[in-house]
Coordinates of C-alpha atoms in Angstrom, one line a residue:
M1 CA 104.4 92.3 132.3
A2 CA 106.8 92.0 129.4
A3 CA 105.2 94.9 127.7
A4 CA 105.4 97.0 130.8
V5 CA 109.1 96.2 131.1
R6 CA 109.7 97.2 127.5
M7 CA 107.9 100.4 128.0
R8 CA 109.8 101.4 131.1
T9 CA 113.4 100.4 130.2
W10 CA 114.1 103.6 128.2
S11 CA 114.4 105.6 131.5
C12 CA 118.0 104.7 132.2
S13 CA 120.8 106.5 133.9
S14 CA 122.8 106.8 130.7
L15 CA 120.1 108.9 129.2
G16 CA 121.4 111.9 131.1
V17 CA 124.6 111.8 129.1
F18 CA 122.7 111.9 125.8
Y19 CA 120.1 114.5 126.8
P20 CA 121.9 117.6 125.6
W21 CA 122.7 115.9 122.3
M22 CA 119.0 114.8 122.0
V23 CA 117.7 118.3 122.5
F24 CA 120.2 119.7 120.0
F25 CA 119.4 117.1 117.3
T26 CA 115.6 117.6 117.9
V27 CA 115.9 121.3 117.2
F28 CA 118.6 120.9 114.6
F29 CA 117.1 118.3 112.3
G30 CA 113.6 119.8 112.8
S31 CA 114.9 122.8 110.8
V32 CA 117.5 121.4 108.5
N33 CA 116.7 119.5 105.3
E34 CA 118.4 118.7 102.0
T35 CA 116.5 121.3 100.0
V36 CA 117.3 122.4 96.5
A37 CA 115.2 124.7 94.5
A38 CA 114.8 124.3 90.7
P39 CA 117.8 125.3 88.7
E40 CA 117.9 128.8 87.3
K41 CA 116.6 129.1 83.8
G42 CA 118.5 130.4 80.9
L43 CA 115.6 130.6 78.4
W44 CA 112.3 132.4 79.0
K45 CA 109.2 132.7 76.7
I46 CA 107.1 135.6 77.9
A47 CA 103.8 137.1 76.7
V48 CA 103.5 140.9 76.7
V49 CA 100.2 142.6 76.3
N50 CA 99.0 146.2 76.6
G51 CA 99.3 147.2 80.3
S52 CA 101.8 144.5 81.3
I53 CA 104.4 145.3 83.9
P54 CA 108.0 145.3 82.6
I55 CA 109.9 141.9 82.2
I56 CA 112.1 141.4 85.2
L57 CA 114.7 138.7 85.2
K58 CA 117.7 138.0 87.5
K59 CA 120.4 135.4 87.0
A60 CA 124.0 134.9 88.0
M61 CA 126.1 134.7 84.7
F62 CA 129.6 134.1 83.5
K63 CA 131.5 136.8 81.8
D64 CA 130.9 137.2 78.0
T65 CA 127.4 135.7 78.3
D66 CA 125.2 136.9 75.4
V67 CA 121.8 138.3 76.3
V68 CA 119.3 137.7 73.5
L69 CA 115.9 139.5 73.1
K70 CA 113.7 138.4 70.3
V71 CA 110.1 138.9 69.4
V72 CA 108.9 135.5 68.1
S73 CA 105.2 136.3 67.5
F74 CA 102.9 139.3 67.6
S75 CA 99.3 140.4 67.0
C76 CA 98.6 144.0 66.1
P77 CA 95.1 144.6 64.8
K78 CA 96.0 148.3 64.2
K79 CA 99.2 150.0 63.4
V80 CA 101.3 150.4 66.6
E81 CA 104.8 151.6 67.2
F82 CA 106.9 150.0 70.0
K83 CA 109.9 151.3 71.8
I84 CA 111.9 148.6 73.6
H85 CA 113.7 150.1 76.6
W86 CA 115.9 147.7 78.7
F87 CA 118.2 148.0 81.7
L88 CA 121.0 145.5 82.6
K89 CA 122.8 145.8 85.9
Y90 CA 125.5 143.9 87.6
H91 CA 125.2 144.0 91.4
P92 CA 127.9 142.6 93.8
C93 CA 125.3 141.6 96.5
Y94 CA 123.7 138.3 95.6
N95 CA 120.6 139.1 97.8
E96 CA 120.2 142.7 96.6
Y97 CA 117.1 141.9 94.5
N98 CA 115.3 139.2 96.4
N99 CA 111.5 139.4 95.9
I100 CA 112.1 141.6 92.9
E101 CA 108.5 141.6 91.7
E102 CA 107.1 142.9 95.0
M103 CA 110.0 145.4 95.2
Y104 CA 109.3 146.8 91.8
E105 CA 105.6 147.5 92.6
L106 CA 106.5 149.1 96.0
T107 CA 109.2 151.5 94.5
A108 CA 107.1 152.9 91.7
L109 CA 107.1 156.5 93.2
S110 CA 110.7 156.5 94.5
R111 CA 112.4 155.3 91.2
G112 CA 110.4 157.7 88.9
E113 CA 111.1 156.9 85.3
S114 CA 114.1 154.7 86.1
L115 CA 113.9 151.0 85.4
D116 CA 116.1 150.1 88.4
P117 CA 114.0 149.2 91.5
K118 CA 117.0 150.3 93.7
P119 CA 118.6 153.2 91.8
N120 CA 121.2 153.9 94.6
A121 CA 122.3 150.2 95.1
A122 CA 125.9 149.6 94.2
G123 CA 126.8 148.0 90.9
E124 CA 127.4 148.7 87.2
Y125 CA 124.7 149.0 84.5
I126 CA 123.9 149.4 80.8
E127 CA 120.8 151.1 79.7
H128 CA 119.5 151.2 76.1
E129 CA 116.5 152.3 74.1
H130 CA 116.0 150.8 70.6
S131 CA 114.6 152.6 67.6
P132 CA 110.8 152.4 67.2
I133 CA 109.4 149.2 65.7
T134 CA 106.3 149.4 63.6
C135 CA 103.8 146.6 64.0
S136 CA 100.7 146.0 61.8
S137 CA 98.4 143.2 60.8
D138 CA 100.0 142.8 57.4
L139 CA 103.5 142.1 58.7
H140 CA 104.9 138.6 58.9
S141 CA 107.9 139.3 61.0
L142 CA 109.5 142.2 63.0
P143 CA 113.1 143.4 62.4
G144 CA 115.7 142.0 64.8
L145 CA 117.3 144.1 67.5
R146 CA 120.9 145.3 67.5
K147 CA 123.5 145.2 70.2
A148 CA 124.0 148.3 72.3
K149 CA 127.4 150.1 72.1
A150 CA 127.1 151.5 75.6
E151 CA 129.9 150.7 78.1
P152 CA 128.9 149.8 81.7
R153 CA 128.7 152.7 84.1
S154 CA 129.0 152.6 87.9
V155 CA 126.0 153.6 89.9
I156 CA 128.3 155.4 92.4
P157 CA 131.2 156.9 90.3
P158 CA 134.7 156.9 91.7
A159 CA 135.9 159.9 93.8
G160 CA 137.1 162.7 91.6
S161 CA 135.5 161.5 88.4
E162 CA 132.7 163.3 86.5
V163 CA 129.2 162.2 87.1
P164 CA 127.7 160.9 83.8
V165 CA 124.4 162.3 82.6
K166 CA 121.8 159.5 82.4
S167 CA 119.9 161.1 79.6
D168 CA 122.9 161.1 77.4
S169 CA 121.4 160.2 74.0
D170 CA 124.6 158.9 72.4
W171 CA 125.2 156.5 75.3
I172 CA 121.6 155.3 75.6
K173 CA 120.8 154.9 71.9
A174 CA 124.1 154.0 70.1
E175 CA 124.0 150.5 68.4
Y176 CA 126.3 148.3 66.4
N177 CA 125.6 147.5 62.8
I178 CA 123.8 144.3 62.0
S179 CA 126.9 142.9 60.2
S180 CA 129.2 143.5 63.2
S181 CA 127.1 141.7 65.8
K182 CA 124.8 138.7 66.2
E183 CA 121.1 139.4 65.5
N184 CA 118.9 140.0 68.5
V185 CA 122.0 140.0 70.9
I186 CA 121.3 143.2 72.8
A187 CA 124.2 143.0 75.3
T188 CA 127.1 140.9 76.6
T189 CA 128.0 140.6 80.3
W190 CA 131.3 142.2 81.3
R191 CA 132.1 140.3 84.5
D192 CA 131.2 137.2 86.5
G193 CA 128.3 137.7 89.0
P194 CA 124.6 138.3 89.5
Y195 CA 122.7 140.4 87.0
L196 CA 119.3 142.1 86.8
L197 CA 117.5 142.6 83.4
V198 CA 114.5 144.8 83.1
V199 CA 112.7 145.1 79.7
K200 CA 109.9 147.6 79.1
V201 CA 107.8 147.8 76.0
I202 CA 106.4 151.3 75.4
P203 CA 103.5 151.4 72.7
D204 CA 102.3 154.3 70.8
P205 CA 99.3 154.8 70.9
K206 CA 98.9 153.3 74.4
D207 CA 95.2 152.3 74.3
D208 CA 95.3 149.8 71.4
N209 CA 95.0 146.1 71.9
W210 CA 98.1 144.1 71.0
N211 CA 100.3 141.3 72.2
L212 CA 103.8 140.1 71.8
T213 CA 105.6 136.9 72.6
V214 CA 109.2 137.5 73.6
N215 CA 112.1 135.1 74.0
V216 CA 114.8 136.0 76.4
V217 CA 118.0 133.9 76.2
M218 CA 121.1 134.1 78.5
R219 CA 123.7 131.7 77.2
G220 CA 127.5 131.7 77.6
S221 CA 130.4 129.4 76.8
H222 CA 129.4 127.0 79.6
G223 CA 125.8 126.8 78.4
Y224 CA 122.6 128.1 80.0
I225 CA 123.5 127.2 83.6
S226 CA 124.2 130.0 86.0
I227 CA 127.6 130.6 87.5
T228 CA 126.4 129.7 91.0
E229 CA 125.0 126.3 89.9
W230 CA 127.9 125.3 87.7
P231 CA 129.9 124.0 90.8
L232 CA 126.7 122.2 92.0
M233 CA 126.3 120.3 88.7
I234 CA 130.0 119.2 89.0
F235 CA 129.3 118.2 92.6
Y236 CA 126.4 116.0 91.6
M237 CA 128.5 114.4 88.9
V238 CA 131.2 113.6 91.5
M239 CA 128.7 112.3 94.0
C240 CA 127.1 110.1 91.4
V241 CA 130.5 108.5 90.9
V242 CA 131.0 108.2 94.7
Y243 CA 127.7 106.4 95.1
I244 CA 128.5 104.0 92.3
L245 CA 131.7 103.2 94.1
Y246 CA 129.7 102.7 97.3
A247 CA 127.4 100.3 95.5
L248 CA 130.2 98.3 93.9
L249 CA 132.1 98.1 97.3
W250 CA 128.9 96.9 99.1
F251 CA 128.1 94.4 96.3
V252 CA 131.6 92.9 96.5
W253 CA 131.3 92.6 100.3
A254 CA 127.9 91.0 100.1
A255 CA 128.9 88.6 97.3
C256 CA 131.9 87.4 99.3
Y257 CA 129.9 86.7 102.5
W258 CA 126.4 86.2 101.2
K259 CA 125.7 83.3 103.5
D260 CA 126.2 85.4 106.7
L261 CA 124.4 88.6 105.7
L262 CA 122.4 90.4 108.4
R263 CA 119.0 92.0 107.9
I264 CA 120.4 95.4 108.7
Q265 CA 122.8 95.1 105.8
F266 CA 119.9 94.8 103.3
W267 CA 118.6 98.2 104.6
I268 CA 122.0 99.7 104.0
A269 CA 122.0 98.4 100.5
G270 CA 118.6 100.0 99.8
V271 CA 119.9 103.4 101.0
I272 CA 123.0 103.2 98.8
F273 CA 120.9 102.3 95.8
L274 CA 118.4 105.1 96.3
G275 CA 121.3 107.6 96.9
M276 CA 123.0 106.5 93.7
V277 CA 119.7 106.9 91.7
E278 CA 119.0 110.3 93.4
K279 CA 122.4 111.8 92.5
A280 CA 122.1 110.5 88.9
V281 CA 118.6 112.1 88.5
F282 CA 119.8 115.5 90.0
C283 CA 122.9 115.4 87.7
A284 CA 120.6 114.7 84.7
E285 CA 118.3 117.6 85.8
Y286 CA 121.2 120.1 85.9
E287 CA 122.7 118.8 82.7
N288 CA 119.3 119.1 80.9
T289 CA 119.0 122.7 82.2
N290 CA 122.4 123.5 80.9
V291 CA 121.6 122.2 77.4
A292 CA 117.9 123.1 77.0
G293 CA 117.7 126.3 79.0
S294 CA 115.1 125.1 81.5
A295 CA 114.5 121.9 83.5
S296 CA 111.8 119.5 82.6
P297 CA 108.9 119.7 85.2
G298 CA 108.4 115.9 85.2
L299 CA 112.1 115.3 85.8
L300 CA 112.1 117.9 88.7
I301 CA 109.1 116.3 90.4
F302 CA 110.5 112.8 90.0
A303 CA 113.8 114.0 91.5
E304 CA 112.1 115.5 94.5
L305 CA 110.0 112.3 95.1
L306 CA 113.1 110.2 94.8
S307 CA 115.0 112.5 97.2
A308 CA 112.1 112.3 99.7
L309 CA 112.1 108.5 99.5
K310 CA 115.9 108.4 100.1
R311 CA 115.7 110.8 103.1
T312 CA 112.8 108.7 104.5
L313 CA 114.7 105.4 104.2
A314 CA 117.9 106.9 105.6
R315 CA 116.1 108.1 108.7
L316 CA 114.4 104.7 109.2
L317 CA 117.9 103.1 108.8
V318 CA 119.3 105.2 111.7
I319 CA 116.2 104.4 113.8
I320 CA 116.4 100.7 113.5
V321 CA 120.2 100.7 114.0
S322 CA 119.6 102.7 117.2
L323 CA 116.9 100.2 118.3
G324 CA 119.4 97.4 117.9
Y325 CA 117.5 95.6 115.2
G326 CA 119.4 92.4 114.4
I327 CA 122.0 93.1 117.0
I328 CA 120.3 92.8 120.4
K329 CA 116.7 92.2 119.1
P330 CA 115.8 89.5 116.5
R331 CA 112.7 91.5 115.6
L332 CA 111.1 94.8 116.5
G333 CA 107.5 93.5 116.8
T334 CA 104.9 96.2 117.2
V335 CA 107.7 98.8 117.2
M336 CA 108.2 98.1 113.5
H337 CA 104.6 99.2 112.9
R338 CA 105.4 102.6 114.4
V339 CA 108.6 102.9 112.4
V340 CA 106.8 102.2 109.1
G341 CA 103.9 104.6 110.1
L342 CA 106.3 107.4 110.8
G343 CA 108.2 106.6 107.6
I344 CA 105.0 106.9 105.5
L345 CA 104.0 110.2 107.1
Y346 CA 107.5 111.6 106.6
F347 CA 107.6 110.6 102.9
A348 CA 104.1 112.1 102.3
F349 CA 105.0 115.5 103.9
A350 CA 108.5 115.6 102.4
S351 CA 107.1 114.9 98.9
I352 CA 104.5 117.7 99.3
E353 CA 107.1 120.2 100.5
G354 CA 109.5 119.3 97.7
V355 CA 106.9 119.6 95.0
L356 CA 105.7 123.0 96.3
R357 CA 109.3 124.2 96.6
I358 CA 110.2 123.5 93.0
T359 CA 106.9 124.8 91.6
G360 CA 107.6 128.2 93.1
T361 CA 105.0 128.2 95.9
K362 CA 107.6 127.8 98.7
D363 CA 106.3 130.9 100.6
S364 CA 102.6 130.1 100.3
D365 CA 100.3 129.0 103.1
L366 CA 100.1 125.5 101.6
A367 CA 103.8 125.1 101.8
L368 CA 103.8 126.2 105.4
L369 CA 101.2 123.6 106.2
A370 CA 103.6 120.9 104.8
N371 CA 106.7 122.4 106.5
I372 CA 105.3 122.4 110.0
P373 CA 104.4 118.7 110.2
L374 CA 107.7 117.8 108.5
A375 CA 109.7 119.7 111.2
L376 CA 107.6 118.0 114.0
L377 CA 108.2 114.6 112.4
D378 CA 111.9 115.3 112.1
S379 CA 112.1 116.3 115.8
S380 CA 110.2 113.2 116.9
L381 CA 112.5 110.9 114.9
C382 CA 115.6 112.5 116.3
W383 CA 114.3 112.2 119.9
W384 CA 113.4 108.6 119.3
I385 CA 116.8 107.8 117.8
F386 CA 118.7 109.0 120.9
V387 CA 116.4 107.5 123.4
S388 CA 116.8 104.1 121.6
L389 CA 120.5 104.5 121.2
A390 CA 120.9 105.1 125.0
Q391 CA 118.8 102.1 125.8
T392 CA 120.7 99.9 123.4
I393 CA 124.1 100.9 124.9
K394 CA 122.8 100.2 128.4
T395 CA 121.6 96.8 127.4
L396 CA 125.0 95.9 125.8
K397 CA 126.8 97.1 129.0
L398 CA 124.6 94.8 131.1
R399 CA 125.3 91.9 128.8
R400 CA 129.0 92.7 128.9
N401 CA 129.3 92.3 125.1
P402 CA 132.4 94.4 124.2
V403 CA 132.2 93.7 120.5
K404 CA 128.7 95.1 120.0
L405 CA 129.3 97.8 122.5
S406 CA 132.4 99.0 120.6
L407 CA 130.3 99.0 117.4
Y408 CA 127.7 101.3 118.9
R409 CA 130.3 103.6 120.5
H410 CA 131.9 104.2 117.1
F411 CA 128.4 104.9 115.8
T412 CA 127.8 107.4 118.6
N413 CA 131.1 109.1 118.0
T414 CA 130.1 109.5 114.3
L415 CA 126.9 111.2 115.3
I416 CA 128.7 113.5 117.7
F417 CA 131.2 114.4 114.9
A418 CA 128.2 115.2 112.6
V419 CA 126.8 117.5 115.3
I420 CA 130.1 119.4 115.6
A421 CA 130.5 119.7 111.8
S422 CA 126.9 120.8 111.5
V423 CA 127.2 123.5 114.2
I424 CA 130.4 124.9 112.6
F425 CA 128.8 124.9 109.1
M426 CA 125.6 126.5 110.4
A427 CA 127.5 129.3 112.0
W428 CA 129.5 129.9 108.8
S429 CA 126.4 129.8 106.7
A430 CA 124.5 132.2 108.9
K431 CA 127.3 134.7 108.9
K432 CA 128.1 134.5 105.2
L433 CA 124.8 133.8 103.5
H434 CA 121.7 134.3 105.7
L435 CA 122.5 137.2 108.2
A436 CA 124.7 139.2 105.9
D437 CA 123.2 142.4 104.5
C438 CA 125.3 141.9 101.3
Q439 CA 126.0 138.4 100.2
S440 CA 129.2 139.3 98.4
D441 CA 130.5 135.7 98.5
W442 CA 127.9 134.6 95.9
I443 CA 130.3 132.0 94.5
E444 CA 129.9 129.9 97.7
V445 CA 126.1 129.7 97.6
W446 CA 126.2 126.2 96.1
V447 CA 128.1 124.9 99.3
E448 CA 124.9 125.2 101.4
D449 CA 123.1 122.6 99.2
A450 CA 126.2 120.4 98.8
F451 CA 127.3 120.3 102.5
W452 CA 124.3 118.3 103.8
R453 CA 124.5 115.8 101.1
F454 CA 128.2 115.3 101.6
L455 CA 127.7 115.0 105.4
F456 CA 125.1 112.3 104.9
S457 CA 127.3 110.5 102.5
F458 CA 130.1 110.5 105.1
V459 CA 127.8 109.1 107.8
L460 CA 126.6 106.5 105.4
L461 CA 130.2 105.5 104.6
V462 CA 130.9 105.1 108.4
I463 CA 127.8 102.9 108.8
M464 CA 128.9 100.8 105.8
F465 CA 132.3 100.1 107.4
L466 CA 130.8 99.4 110.9
W467 CA 128.2 97.0 109.5
R468 CA 130.1 95.7 106.6
P469 CA 129.7 92.0 105.6
S470 CA 132.7 89.9 106.8
T471 CA 133.6 86.5 108.1
N472 CA 132.8 87.7 111.6
N473 CA 129.3 88.8 110.8
Q474 CA 127.7 86.6 113.4
R475 CA 129.6 88.5 116.2
Y476 CA 127.1 91.3 115.6
A477 CA 124.0 89.2 115.0
F478 CA 121.4 88.6 117.7
T479 CA 122.0 85.3 119.6
P480 CA 119.3 84.2 122.0
L481 CA 120.6 83.1 125.4
I482 CA 117.6 81.2 126.8
D483 CA 114.7 81.1 124.5
D484 CA 113.5 82.6 121.2
S485 CA 110.6 84.4 122.7
E486 CA 111.5 87.4 124.8
D487 CA 108.0 87.6 126.4
E488 CA 108.3 84.0 127.6
E489 CA 111.8 84.6 128.9
I490 CA 110.7 87.5 131.1
E491 CA 107.6 85.8 132.4
E492 CA 109.5 82.5 133.2
F493 CA 112.2 84.5 135.0
I494 CA 109.7 86.4 137.1
A495 CA 107.8 83.2 138.0
S496 CA 111.0 81.4 139.0
S497 CA 112.2 84.4 141.0
N498 CA 109.0 84.4 143.0
I499 CA 109.2 80.6 143.7
A500 CA 112.8 80.9 144.7
D501 CA 112.1 83.6 147.3
G502 CA 109.5 81.4 149.1
I503 CA 111.4 78.1 149.2
K504 CA 114.4 77.2 151.4
L505 CA 116.1 74.0 150.9
R506 CA 118.1 72.3 153.7
S507 CA 120.4 69.5 153.1
T508 CA 121.1 67.4 156.2
K509 CA 122.0 63.8 156.5
S510 CA 122.2 61.7 159.7
E511 CA 124.9 59.2 160.3
T512 CA 124.3 55.8 161.8
N513 CA 125.4 56.9 165.3
G514 CA 122.6 59.5 165.3
T515 CA 124.9 62.5 165.1
A516 CA 124.4 65.0 162.2
K517 CA 127.1 65.2 159.7
P518 CA 128.0 68.7 158.5
P519 CA 126.9 69.4 155.0
E520 CA 129.6 68.9 152.3
T521 CA 131.0 72.0 150.8
N522 CA 130.0 72.4 147.1
P523 CA 132.4 74.8 145.2
D524 CA 129.7 75.6 142.7
E525 CA 127.3 76.8 145.4
D526 CA 130.0 78.9 147.0
L527 CA 130.7 80.6 143.7
K528 CA 127.0 81.2 143.1
W529 CA 126.7 82.8 146.6
V530 CA 129.7 85.1 145.9
E531 CA 128.1 86.1 142.6
D532 CA 124.8 86.8 144.2
N533 CA 126.0 88.7 147.2
I534 CA 129.4 90.3 146.3
P535 CA 129.3 92.9 143.4
S536 CA 131.8 92.3 140.7
S537 CA 132.2 95.9 139.8
L538 CA 131.2 99.4 140.9
T539 CA 128.4 99.4 138.3
D540 CA 126.6 96.6 140.1
V541 CA 126.6 98.6 143.3
A542 CA 125.5 101.9 141.7
L543 CA 123.0 100.5 139.2
P544 CA 120.2 99.6 141.6
V545 CA 120.4 103.2 143.0
L546 CA 120.3 104.7 139.6
L547 CA 117.3 102.7 138.4
D548 CA 114.0 104.2 139.4
S549 CA 111.4 101.3 139.5
D550 CA 110.9 97.7 140.6
E551 CA 110.3 96.7 137.0
E552 CA 113.7 98.0 135.9
I553 CA 115.4 96.1 138.8
M554 CA 113.6 93.0 137.6
T555 CA 114.8 93.6 134.1
T556 CA 118.4 94.1 135.3
K557 CA 118.3 90.8 137.2
Y558 CA 116.9 89.1 134.1
E559 CA 119.9 90.4 132.0
M560 CA 122.3 89.2 134.7
S561 CA 120.7 85.8 134.8
K562 CA 121.5 85.3 131.1
L563 CA 125.2 85.6 132.0
E564 CA 124.9 82.8 134.6

């Protein structure tokens, strides 16, 4: 019977208030995650063989960033002459060259001999063709490349100006002397923004077997990191300091009131610790990319696994808070097994999705198989959170516990604020970043990754203050009213109610003269009759109508009996 009562008590009248928010959160959190791809490289080592497609690289760079192209090793069984032809283009639209490899193959006929996959796309470019380089088996090294003298040209020239001739030999072949420029620096960026570099090696003769290993380096005054990820690296540094302050504040609170700590406060400490380590690892990942030119694969995988673990524990924390763990329930019983099971599943799929994302297989079928269960799990967790939160608030109203009820109302207001902030940000992000044909505000790309982590940190801060250790900790702790076992309480209450319905007690006393004496009036019995028959508030009148089963009416009577 007790199990049946617990299974049915979620269907309460207050659920109607939360239903729109539940639907929104189910859809919203099923599609939103804290996802960050691997940082953009600044150093590439590429093998080029006979018949290879051109080298195609894109990166958002600071102004005055040097682009270095160097042949570090080669194998030429026969004498071969190479012409290195490259094309560097600044494009104002950040999303202009998404899926550039597929685009280059599809535009082979439309572009002709041009190296630009989109010759008519807006932007400025430099094109250069180096003098032929002779390669043979008896050479130990190849000569270095010189920097091009060409000034950037606009794809669409201003009105009234003369259209430049693209086959201008002076513009396409002029180079600086070796003494006046750094060796192997072929170009320098002329403004902040996204760039596209295409390098083509043209052999003569074309049918010989040969191979080259080419290093491409893009390094500026800030290091190897791109201009769009520089603010994100600073953000992770700041968030690392913020989480350290969170941890110190929570440690001081816990040390001052360590005798009165609640179990839920240990969960909060775990989330703070994982958040602090996660931000430190991401900060180290971006710093390593900035110094070395590329991120360490092992560090990337460790960061994604740690992020998946933190996200899992954070969701479990919100679930057990919504269930009233340690507040209205001393233990979760079999429900805890479901919580742990969902947590394990979520961690597994989040880890798979994160590893596939950073290894460059985000759009593959395998990544899709990981994303679908992850979205379904997120939706299930959010539905469960709001169902449990509605039931917990209903129970606190029945028990007339204003302290705990105020706590959960503040928690609910925080979730509503998170919903409103998320809707506003999603609308802004869709307009500026996702639905725009031209992402001209490329400097704001980092905000999309940073916002969700900042929002979670804000919600965590609110939870910390609501459930902070204090001298009044026990006001929020579960305090049994009748017995320690909830099942025994409900069964004993049902049995006593059935006995009381079938027994009527009469109190009569005869006097010595044989006449019956009226029963004495007992004030306690009168008060009990008033409490049983006269509702104390409008809620008591409306509640039986709103509840929809005999079991829920029995549960309500049981809650009211605790107050007596």
